[in-house]
Amino acid sequence: MTLACVPVKKAARSARLWRALLVFVLLLGLTAPVTATPNAQTNTPEGKARQLLAEMTPRERVGQLFLVTFEGPTVADKSAIYQLITAGHVGGVVLSRENNNFTDQEDVVAAAYQLTSQLQQTEWAAANPIGETPANGAYVPLLIGISQEGDSYPYDQILSGLTTLPSQMAIGATWNTDLAQQVGSLQGKELEALGFNFLLGPSLDVLDPLYSSGSQDLGVRSFGGDPYWVAEMSKAYIQGLHEGSQSRLAVIAAHFPGRGSADRSPETEIATVRKSLDELKDFELEPYFAVSSQAPDSGTMTDGMLVSHIRYGIQGNIRDATRPVSFDQNALSLILQLPEFSIWRENGGLMVSDNLGSASVRRFFDPSNTSFDARQVARSAFLAGNDLLYVNNFISSDDPDQYTTITRTLDFFALRYQQDAVFAQQVDASVERILTLKFRLYPEFDLDQVLSEGSGLAGINQGSGLVFEVARQAAALISPAQTELQAILPSQPQASDRIVFFTDVLTGRQCSNCVDTTAPSASEFQETILRLYGTQTGGSITRARLTSYSFLDLLLYLNQNQDAPDIEGALSMANWVVVALLDADPDRPTSLAFQRLLSERPELLRNKNVVVFAFNAPYDLDATDITKLSAYYAMYSKGPEFVDVAARLLFQDLSPGSALPVSVPGIGYDLFTATTPNPNQTIPLSLDLPEPEPASELVTPEPTPIPTFKIGEVLPLKTGIIYDHNGHIVPDGTVVRFMFTVGAETDVVQTVEATTQNGIARASYHIDRQGLLEISVISEPAYNSDRLRLDVAEDSGAVITAIVPTASPTATLTPSATPTPEPTPIPTQALPPLPPRAKTGDWVVSVAAVLGLAALAVWLGMRLASARWGLRWGLCMAIGGLAAYNYIALDLPGSQVVVGQGGTAGILLVSLGGVALGAIAAWVWRSVERRDKGDKAG
C-alpha cells in the first residue's frame, strides 16, 4: 500500500488490530530461526558426527583411527579381522593383492563384491545382534579402501574383471581434462559397484626431471611434470571419481606433500626432498592446493591426503635421524597451517598416514630389525597430525602376529585416552573428521543404504572405448620430429617384409597361489597386428613373416646362454625391428636387455627400420640410444588398447599428435621451456569490458558506441589466450608485461606486470596525460602482440584509434621502430552495448495511460460514491502507476530485463500494474473507513 494512501487517523479498534497483527508477525519472525537452527545443524554431516561421537566409548573412538589389513578373501567367524571389527571397532580396512584378498577365480569381481558386503555386514551384525539389545554401540560403516592406480600389474590390486585403466601419465599426456574426468568417473563407478568407498589415490605428485631415473621415480604413476597441468588433471579426475561413484567414494590424494623430487623410493627407505617451504609451494604443493581450499567446488575437492614417509628441507638440517614428515608434528603443522590448506582442514579434510608397517618405517625406527615398537610408532604418527592410521604388516618385534599388535595398540590408545586429556582431545577431533567423512558418504548409517546394489556389477569392464581414446590422444612421437618421419620411414611394413618383435614382459599374480599373468605377453604386439592387418581380416601381413621374442629371450642371447633362441639369425633376415619397452629398472635386469643390445651388438640393427614404443616412462633411453632408432614413440601404458594404437601408428593409420607431459633429456625436451609462451604467436590485446548481454529478438540492437576515457580515469586491459610451445594454454602464473608509451616518446614510460589465469592476463592503466598512448604486451619469449593506440585529448577524452598486430618491443623493453599504420575502427563486437533503458516515447505512452485511467476513476468515483472518494481513487491510481514507471526509469534491479525483453509494451504493463495496486489500495482505504463509521454508529 502506498503511504500517501494511508489515512492519518484510524479508529481505535482498527489500530489495535493492526498492532496485534504486527506483534504476531514480529514474534513469528523472531522465533522461527530459534526453532530451525538446531535441527539444521544436527542434520549436517558435521552435526551428525558430533552427536554420534558423544555416544561412543573411548574404545570405540580410538578404534575409528585405524585402517587395518587382513589375510584372505573371506571374513570367517571369530577370525582376526572379525574380532578387529566387532570388538576393536576399527574404522576401516584396505584390500590388496599382497594379502590375498582377491583370487583368480572366474568371477573375481563378484567375489570382491561379496567380500566388501561381508565386511559391512559383520560390522552391522555386531551393532545389531539378533534377538538382543545392541551392546556394542551404534552401527558405523567401515571404510573399505583400495589402491587401484591403473596400467594393471604391479600397481593395480584387481588384475582382471575391471576395465584396465590407463596410467596417470597416459591421461596427463592427452592434455585433456574432459578425458581425465571421464576416466575418473569410470573408475568411481566400478569401485563403488564393488563396495569400495575409500580410494588411496590418485597421485598428485609432480615429476622433477632431476630425479626421473630408473626405479627410484614414480614413472607413469603421475600426471606429469608441470605443477599447473598436474593440478588441472587432478581436479578433473577427482571430480570424475565423485560423480561416477555418486559421491560414495572418498578420494585420498597421494603422496602428500609430494614425492616427485624424492631421491629414492620411500617404500623401502625414508627418502629426502631438500626443498624449502617456498620451493614446495611453487612446485610440489600446487596440485594439493588446487584440490583443497582452492578447489572451485566440493566435487573437485579431495576428501583426504595420504602423508608420505619423506623428509623435506623445511625440517632444517636433515640427518639420518631426522624423522619423515609423517612423524614430525612441527613440519606437518607448518604445511597444514598454510592458508591454502587451513580452510580445507577446518572443514573436515582428513590426513591419512601411509603404511606404518612399511619396510622404510621399520628400517627407520628399528635399523637392527630387533626392537620395532608398533605402539609407539602409531602414537608418533597420530601425534604428528595423522587422523587415520593405515597399518599393514604392522607387527611389533615381541608379538606373534599383526592381530596381537593391533589389539595391544588399541588398548594402549584407549588407556592414553582416559589418562591424558590432551591426547583425548586430539582423538576426538580426528574421530569427528572420520565420522563426518562417513556421514558425507552415507547420510544414514543403515546397512541397506551402505551396501552397493549387486546389479551394478553388470556395468563393469565396459570402458575399453574410453581407454582407446585416451591411448589415441596420448600417443606422442619422441624422435624424430614429425616433419622428418616421412623421410626416415617412407612407408609402413609391406607383405614381403619380415618383422621381429621384442617385448618386455612383466609377470605377476592376483594372489600367492594364483597362476602367473603377463602384461603384456611376449606375442601380444604380433597378435594385434595380425588381428588388424592379417590376411584373415583383408590385410596382407602373414604370421610366417612375424617373429616374437621376450626381453628374457634377448637377455639369454646377450649372455650367450645355450638355451637362447636364434635371435641373430632372425635379425639378419628382418626388415623391421619393433620393440615394446617398459620401465628400465636396475633391479629387474631383463628390462635393460634392449639397451644392452644397442650398446653391445648395434651392428645387428644397422640398415633396419627400428621402431620403439615406450609403454611406460618415455625417458629411459639416452641420446646415444635414440640415435640408433628409426622412430621412438611414447605410449605410457601397456594395456591392450595402447598396443592397438601402437600397431596403428606402426602401419601409419594413425598419426601421433600429443606432446610429452614430462621432460625427456635424451632429445633435449625440457617441459618447463615447452610450457612457456610460444614466441611465434601474436598475443591478442583488448579493453577489459563487461560482456554484452544477449540481445532480445524483440529489440533491435543499437549501434555500439566507441568508449572514451578521460584523463584521471582507469583504462582496463586484458590479453587474449596465450599459448605455449605445445599449443596449450600457458600455466597459471605466467608473467605478462603490459607496456605503455605516450606521445612522441620512443621508450616505454610505464610497465605493469601481471600473471595469467586460464591463459589470460589483466591489467589497468591510469590515464594521467594527453597525447598518443600506445599499449602492447610481452610474455617472454613471446614478444609480438596487438597494439592499442589511443588519442588522449584534454577535453574530449581518449578514443581508441587503432588495434594493430605488430611486433612488440624486444626483451630490453625498447619498442621497435615500425611505421604507424592508418587507424582502423575497433571491432564493434568487442564492445558491449549500453544497458537498455526507458526512452522518452515510453514515458509519454505510460503517463498518458496512467493519467487517463486515473481521470476515469475520478469520474466514476464521483458518480458512484462522492466527489471526495472520486479524487482519492484517481489519486491512488495515479501514484501507483507513476511509482511503477519510475522504478523502471531509475534502472533499479530487474528493470533492464523488462526494457530489454518487453520494450514499450513491457513498461506499459508494469505501469498498469501499479495503477491496479493503487486501485486496490483505495478500495481497502474506503472499506476500513466505512467499517469504522459503522462501529461508531453501533
PDB file of C-alpha atoms in Angstrom, residues 575-676:
ATOM      1  CA  ASN A 575      63.393 -55.617 -42.365  1.00  0.00           C
ATOM      2  CA  TRP A 576      61.686 -54.237 -39.267  1.00  0.00           C
ATOM      3  CA  VAL A 577      62.516 -54.490 -35.567  1.00  0.00           C
ATOM      4  CA  VAL A 578      59.661 -53.437 -33.268  1.00  0.00           C
ATOM      5  CA  VAL A 579      60.391 -53.040 -29.569  1.00  0.00           C
ATOM      6  CA  ALA A 580      57.918 -52.742 -26.679  1.00  0.00           C
ATOM      7  CA  LEU A 581      59.679 -51.093 -23.734  1.00  0.00           C
ATOM      8  CA  LEU A 582      58.571 -50.975 -20.115  1.00  0.00           C
ATOM      9  CA  ASP A 583      60.329 -49.121 -17.290  1.00  0.00           C
ATOM     10  CA  ALA A 584      64.069 -49.624 -17.127  1.00  0.00           C
ATOM     11  CA  ASP A 585      64.706 -50.987 -13.654  1.00  0.00           C
ATOM     12  CA  PRO A 586      68.210 -51.934 -12.456  1.00  0.00           C
ATOM     13  CA  ASP A 587      66.554 -54.341 -10.031  1.00  0.00           C
ATOM     14  CA  ARG A 588      64.998 -56.165 -12.998  1.00  0.00           C
ATOM     15  CA  PRO A 589      67.874 -56.981 -15.406  1.00  0.00           C
ATOM     16  CA  THR A 590      65.575 -58.198 -18.188  1.00  0.00           C
ATOM     17  CA  SER A 591      64.198 -54.643 -18.545  1.00  0.00           C
ATOM     18  CA  LEU A 592      67.670 -53.473 -19.673  1.00  0.00           C
ATOM     19  CA  ALA A 593      68.094 -56.127 -22.380  1.00  0.00           C
ATOM     20  CA  PHE A 594      67.312 -53.866 -25.349  1.00  0.00           C
ATOM     21  CA  GLN A 595      69.669 -51.147 -24.106  1.00  0.00           C
ATOM     22  CA  ARG A 596      72.369 -53.794 -23.907  1.00  0.00           C
ATOM     23  CA  LEU A 597      71.585 -54.832 -27.482  1.00  0.00           C
ATOM     24  CA  LEU A 598      72.021 -51.223 -28.632  1.00  0.00           C
ATOM     25  CA  SER A 599      75.366 -50.876 -26.915  1.00  0.00           C
ATOM     26  CA  GLU A 600      76.814 -54.405 -27.308  1.00  0.00           C
ATOM     27  CA  ARG A 601      75.540 -55.531 -30.742  1.00  0.00           C
ATOM     28  CA  PRO A 602      74.457 -52.391 -32.652  1.00  0.00           C
ATOM     29  CA  GLU A 603      75.518 -53.957 -35.970  1.00  0.00           C
ATOM     30  CA  LEU A 604      72.568 -56.357 -35.759  1.00  0.00           C
ATOM     31  CA  LEU A 605      70.182 -53.390 -36.132  1.00  0.00           C
ATOM     32  CA  ARG A 606      72.045 -51.496 -38.818  1.00  0.00           C
ATOM     33  CA  ASN A 607      70.084 -50.724 -42.025  1.00  0.00           C
ATOM     34  CA  LYS A 608      66.823 -51.875 -40.434  1.00  0.00           C
ATOM     35  CA  ASN A 609      63.716 -49.973 -39.512  1.00  0.00           C
ATOM     36  CA  VAL A 610      63.943 -49.942 -35.718  1.00  0.00           C
ATOM     37  CA  VAL A 611      60.734 -48.666 -34.140  1.00  0.00           C
ATOM     38  CA  VAL A 612      60.475 -48.457 -30.348  1.00  0.00           C
ATOM     39  CA  PHE A 613      57.331 -47.924 -28.293  1.00  0.00           C
ATOM     40  CA  ALA A 614      57.714 -46.861 -24.644  1.00  0.00           C
ATOM     41  CA  PHE A 615      54.710 -48.424 -22.929  1.00  0.00           C
ATOM     42  CA  ASN A 616      55.784 -46.874 -19.634  1.00  0.00           C
ATOM     43  CA  ALA A 617      58.073 -43.915 -18.883  1.00  0.00           C
ATOM     44  CA  PRO A 618      59.359 -42.228 -22.077  1.00  0.00           C
ATOM     45  CA  TYR A 619      62.709 -41.011 -20.749  1.00  0.00           C
ATOM     46  CA  ASP A 620      64.744 -44.172 -20.116  1.00  0.00           C
ATOM     47  CA  LEU A 621      66.773 -44.162 -23.349  1.00  0.00           C
ATOM     48  CA  ASP A 622      69.672 -41.725 -23.592  1.00  0.00           C
ATOM     49  CA  ALA A 623      70.625 -39.550 -26.539  1.00  0.00           C
ATOM     50  CA  THR A 624      73.066 -42.108 -27.976  1.00  0.00           C
ATOM     51  CA  ASP A 625      70.493 -44.894 -27.804  1.00  0.00           C
ATOM     52  CA  ILE A 626      67.915 -42.749 -29.572  1.00  0.00           C
ATOM     53  CA  THR A 627      70.256 -42.010 -32.490  1.00  0.00           C
ATOM     54  CA  LYS A 628      70.179 -45.728 -33.345  1.00  0.00           C
ATOM     55  CA  LEU A 629      66.379 -45.785 -33.735  1.00  0.00           C
ATOM     56  CA  SER A 630      64.244 -45.015 -36.763  1.00  0.00           C
ATOM     57  CA  ALA A 631      61.320 -43.883 -34.631  1.00  0.00           C
ATOM     58  CA  TYR A 632      60.637 -43.645 -30.903  1.00  0.00           C
ATOM     59  CA  TYR A 633      57.051 -43.323 -29.622  1.00  0.00           C
ATOM     60  CA  ALA A 634      55.639 -42.640 -26.152  1.00  0.00           C
ATOM     61  CA  MET A 635      52.573 -44.686 -25.194  1.00  0.00           C
ATOM     62  CA  TYR A 636      52.711 -44.566 -21.331  1.00  0.00           C
ATOM     63  CA  SER A 637      50.515 -47.656 -20.711  1.00  0.00           C
ATOM     64  CA  LYS A 638      50.741 -51.323 -21.641  1.00  0.00           C
ATOM     65  CA  GLY A 639      47.054 -52.263 -21.796  1.00  0.00           C
ATOM     66  CA  PRO A 640      45.548 -53.870 -24.913  1.00  0.00           C
ATOM     67  CA  GLU A 641      44.134 -50.570 -26.196  1.00  0.00           C
ATOM     68  CA  PHE A 642      47.594 -48.995 -26.128  1.00  0.00           C
ATOM     69  CA  VAL A 643      49.105 -51.906 -28.030  1.00  0.00           C
ATOM     70  CA  ASP A 644      46.278 -51.499 -30.542  1.00  0.00           C
ATOM     71  CA  VAL A 645      47.105 -47.812 -31.061  1.00  0.00           C
ATOM     72  CA  ALA A 646      50.815 -48.638 -31.335  1.00  0.00           C
ATOM     73  CA  ALA A 647      50.073 -51.122 -34.139  1.00  0.00           C
ATOM     74  CA  ARG A 648      48.063 -48.475 -35.993  1.00  0.00           C
ATOM     75  CA  LEU A 649      50.913 -45.993 -35.588  1.00  0.00           C
ATOM     76  CA  LEU A 650      53.352 -48.536 -36.995  1.00  0.00           C
ATOM     77  CA  PHE A 651      51.149 -49.004 -40.059  1.00  0.00           C
ATOM     78  CA  GLN A 652      50.569 -45.229 -40.275  1.00  0.00           C
ATOM     79  CA  ASP A 653      46.813 -45.497 -39.892  1.00  0.00           C
ATOM     80  CA  LEU A 654      47.097 -43.031 -37.010  1.00  0.00           C
ATOM     81  CA  SER A 655      49.363 -40.061 -36.510  1.00  0.00           C
ATOM     82  CA  PRO A 656      50.728 -39.128 -33.070  1.00  0.00           C
ATOM     83  CA  GLY A 657      49.550 -35.665 -32.183  1.00  0.00           C
ATOM     84  CA  SER A 658      50.267 -35.194 -28.494  1.00  0.00           C
ATOM     85  CA  ALA A 659      53.108 -33.516 -26.623  1.00  0.00           C
ATOM     86  CA  LEU A 660      55.222 -35.049 -23.886  1.00  0.00           C
ATOM     87  CA  PRO A 661      53.974 -34.240 -20.335  1.00  0.00           C
ATOM     88  CA  VAL A 662      57.446 -34.772 -18.825  1.00  0.00           C
ATOM     89  CA  SER A 663      60.963 -33.754 -19.721  1.00  0.00           C
ATOM     90  CA  VAL A 664      62.927 -36.178 -21.905  1.00  0.00           C
ATOM     91  CA  PRO A 665      66.655 -35.397 -21.659  1.00  0.00           C
ATOM     92  CA  GLY A 666      67.538 -37.834 -24.449  1.00  0.00           C
ATOM     93  CA  ILE A 667      66.061 -35.498 -27.088  1.00  0.00           C
ATOM     94  CA  GLY A 668      66.662 -32.229 -25.222  1.00  0.00           C
ATOM     95  CA  TYR A 669      62.965 -31.776 -24.491  1.00  0.00           C
ATOM     96  CA  ASP A 670      62.518 -29.582 -21.419  1.00  0.00           C
ATOM     97  CA  LEU A 671      58.940 -29.379 -20.159  1.00  0.00           C
ATOM     98  CA  PHE A 672      59.473 -26.015 -18.471  1.00  0.00           C
ATOM     99  CA  THR A 673      60.554 -24.481 -21.781  1.00  0.00           C
ATOM    100  CA  ALA A 674      57.755 -26.231 -23.657  1.00  0.00           C
ATOM    101  CA  THR A 675      55.114 -24.696 -21.388  1.00  0.00           C
ATOM    102  CA  THR A 676      56.407 -21.136 -21.793  1.00  0.00           C
TER     103      THR A 676
END
